[in-house]
PDB file of C-alpha atoms in Angstrom:
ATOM      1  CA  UNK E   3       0.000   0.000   0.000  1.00 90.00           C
ATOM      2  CA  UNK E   4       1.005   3.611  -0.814  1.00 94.00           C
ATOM      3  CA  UNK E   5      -0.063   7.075   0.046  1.00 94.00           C
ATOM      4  CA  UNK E   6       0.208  10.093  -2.284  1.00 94.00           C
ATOM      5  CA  UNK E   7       1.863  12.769  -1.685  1.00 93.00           C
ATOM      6  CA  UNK E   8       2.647  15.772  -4.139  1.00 93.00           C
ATOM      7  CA  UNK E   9       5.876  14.988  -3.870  1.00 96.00           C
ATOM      8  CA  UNK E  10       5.529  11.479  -4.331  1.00 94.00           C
ATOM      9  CA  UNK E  11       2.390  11.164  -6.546  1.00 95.00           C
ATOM     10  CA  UNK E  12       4.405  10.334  -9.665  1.00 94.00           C
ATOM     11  CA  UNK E  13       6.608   8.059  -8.444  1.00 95.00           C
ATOM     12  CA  UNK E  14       4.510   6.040  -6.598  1.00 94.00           C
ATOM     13  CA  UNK E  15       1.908   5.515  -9.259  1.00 95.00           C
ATOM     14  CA  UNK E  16       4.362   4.341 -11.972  1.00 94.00           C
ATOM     15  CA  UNK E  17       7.666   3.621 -11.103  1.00 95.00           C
ATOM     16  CA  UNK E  18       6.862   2.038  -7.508  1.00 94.00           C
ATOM     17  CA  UNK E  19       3.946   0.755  -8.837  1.00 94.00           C
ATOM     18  CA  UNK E  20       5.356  -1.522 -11.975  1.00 95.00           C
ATOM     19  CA  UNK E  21       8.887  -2.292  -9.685  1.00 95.00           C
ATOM     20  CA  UNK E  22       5.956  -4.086  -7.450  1.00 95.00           C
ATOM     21  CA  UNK E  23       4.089  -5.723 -10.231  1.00 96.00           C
ATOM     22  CA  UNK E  24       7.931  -7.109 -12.095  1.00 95.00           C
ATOM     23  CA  UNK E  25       8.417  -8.470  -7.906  1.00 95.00           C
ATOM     24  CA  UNK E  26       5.323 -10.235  -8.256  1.00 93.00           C
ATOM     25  CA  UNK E  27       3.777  -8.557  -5.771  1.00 95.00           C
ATOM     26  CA  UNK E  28      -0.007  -9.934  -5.783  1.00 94.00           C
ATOM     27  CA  UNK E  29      -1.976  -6.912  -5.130  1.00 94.00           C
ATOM     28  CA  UNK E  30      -0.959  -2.960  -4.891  1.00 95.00           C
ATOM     29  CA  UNK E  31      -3.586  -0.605  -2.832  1.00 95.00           C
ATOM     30  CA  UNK E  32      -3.260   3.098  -4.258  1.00 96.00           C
ATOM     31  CA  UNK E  33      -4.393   5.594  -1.824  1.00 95.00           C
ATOM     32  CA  UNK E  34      -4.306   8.709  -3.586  1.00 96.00           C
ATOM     33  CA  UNK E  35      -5.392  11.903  -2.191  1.00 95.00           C
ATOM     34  CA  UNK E  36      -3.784  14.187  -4.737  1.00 94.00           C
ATOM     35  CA  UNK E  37      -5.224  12.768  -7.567  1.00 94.00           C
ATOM     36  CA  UNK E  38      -5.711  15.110 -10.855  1.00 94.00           C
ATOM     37  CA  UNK E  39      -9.644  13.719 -11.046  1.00 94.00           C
ATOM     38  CA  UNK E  40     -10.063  13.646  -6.920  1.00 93.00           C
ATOM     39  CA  UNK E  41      -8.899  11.740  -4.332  1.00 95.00           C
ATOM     40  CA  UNK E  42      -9.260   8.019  -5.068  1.00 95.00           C
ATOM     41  CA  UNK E  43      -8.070   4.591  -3.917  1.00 95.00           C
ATOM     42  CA  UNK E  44      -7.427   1.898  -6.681  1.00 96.00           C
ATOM     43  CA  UNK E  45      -6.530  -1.564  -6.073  1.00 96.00           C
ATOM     44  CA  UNK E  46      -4.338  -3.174  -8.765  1.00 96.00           C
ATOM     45  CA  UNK E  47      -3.503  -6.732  -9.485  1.00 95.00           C
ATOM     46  CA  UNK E  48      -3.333  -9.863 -11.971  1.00 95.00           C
ATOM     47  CA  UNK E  49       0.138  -8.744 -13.568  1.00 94.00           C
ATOM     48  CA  UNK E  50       1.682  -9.137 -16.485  1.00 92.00           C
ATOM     49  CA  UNK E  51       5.093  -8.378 -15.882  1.00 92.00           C
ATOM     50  CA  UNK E  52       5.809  -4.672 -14.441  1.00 93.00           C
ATOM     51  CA  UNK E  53       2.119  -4.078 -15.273  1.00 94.00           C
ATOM     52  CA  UNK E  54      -1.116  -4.539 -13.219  1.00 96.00           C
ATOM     53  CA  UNK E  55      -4.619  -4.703 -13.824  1.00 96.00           C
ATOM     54  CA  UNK E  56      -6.906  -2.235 -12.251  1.00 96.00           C
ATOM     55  CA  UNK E  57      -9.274  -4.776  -9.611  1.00 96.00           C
ATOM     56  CA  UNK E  58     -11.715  -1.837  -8.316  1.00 95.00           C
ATOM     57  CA  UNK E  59     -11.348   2.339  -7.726  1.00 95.00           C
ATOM     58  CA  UNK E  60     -13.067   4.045  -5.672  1.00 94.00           C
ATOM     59  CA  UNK E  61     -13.241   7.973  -4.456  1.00 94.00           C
ATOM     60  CA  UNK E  62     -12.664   8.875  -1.044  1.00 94.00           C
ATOM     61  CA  UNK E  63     -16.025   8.515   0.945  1.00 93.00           C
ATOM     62  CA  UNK E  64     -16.974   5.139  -0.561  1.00 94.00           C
ATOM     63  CA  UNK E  65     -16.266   1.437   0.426  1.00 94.00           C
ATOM     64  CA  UNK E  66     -13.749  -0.547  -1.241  1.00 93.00           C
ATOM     65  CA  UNK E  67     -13.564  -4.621  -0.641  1.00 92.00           C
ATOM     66  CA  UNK E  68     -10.151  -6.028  -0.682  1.00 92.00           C
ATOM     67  CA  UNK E  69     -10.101  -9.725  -2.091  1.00 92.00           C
ATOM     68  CA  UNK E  70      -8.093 -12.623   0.037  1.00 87.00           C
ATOM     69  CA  UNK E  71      -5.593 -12.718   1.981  1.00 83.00           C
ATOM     70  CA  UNK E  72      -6.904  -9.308   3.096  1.00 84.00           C
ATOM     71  CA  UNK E  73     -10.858 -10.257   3.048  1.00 92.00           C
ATOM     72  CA  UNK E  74     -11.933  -6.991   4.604  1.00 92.00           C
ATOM     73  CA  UNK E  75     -14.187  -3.479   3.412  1.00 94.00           C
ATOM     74  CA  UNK E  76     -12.028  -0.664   3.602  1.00 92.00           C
ATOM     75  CA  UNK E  77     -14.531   2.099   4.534  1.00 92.00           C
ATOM     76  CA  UNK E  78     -12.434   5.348   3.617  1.00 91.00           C
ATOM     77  CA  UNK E  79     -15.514   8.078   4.500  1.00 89.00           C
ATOM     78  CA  UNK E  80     -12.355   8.885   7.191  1.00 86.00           C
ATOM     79  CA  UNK E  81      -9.827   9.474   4.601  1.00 87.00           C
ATOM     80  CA  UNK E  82      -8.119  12.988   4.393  1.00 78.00           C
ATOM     81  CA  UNK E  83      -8.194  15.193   1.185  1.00 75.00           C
ATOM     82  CA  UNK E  84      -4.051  16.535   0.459  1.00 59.00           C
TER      83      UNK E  84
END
């Protein structure tokens, strides 16, 4: 999992992001409150090398469900906008 920053924003969603998809790491949980659309959470998974499909997005304010080995709803209504 990752948290947005400004100063981080791009790096996290594509560099870090494909270096933990090429790992093989199963599933990557975006939480991204600087987001150019609005603040959103995205869960990725199912890669393909240093790629990953997007499993569900959400904005800030709804639930998300995390699949197993998490198997838990991530209510982020408490989340923080930037």
């Amino acid at each position: 999992m990752e948290v947005t920053s400004k100063a981080t924003a791009h790096n996290d969603r594509t560099t870090k992001a494909a270096g933990y998809a090429e790992a093989g790491v199963p599933l990557y949980l975006l939480v991204d409150p600087v987001a150019p659309d609005g603040p959103a959470i995205t869960l990725y998974g199912e890669t393909q090398g240093d790629v990953y499909r997007v499993l569900r997005a959400a904005e800030f304010g709804d639930r998300i469900e995390l699949p197993g080995p998490f198997d838990l709803s991530l209510d982020t209504s408490e989340f923080r906008v930037g």
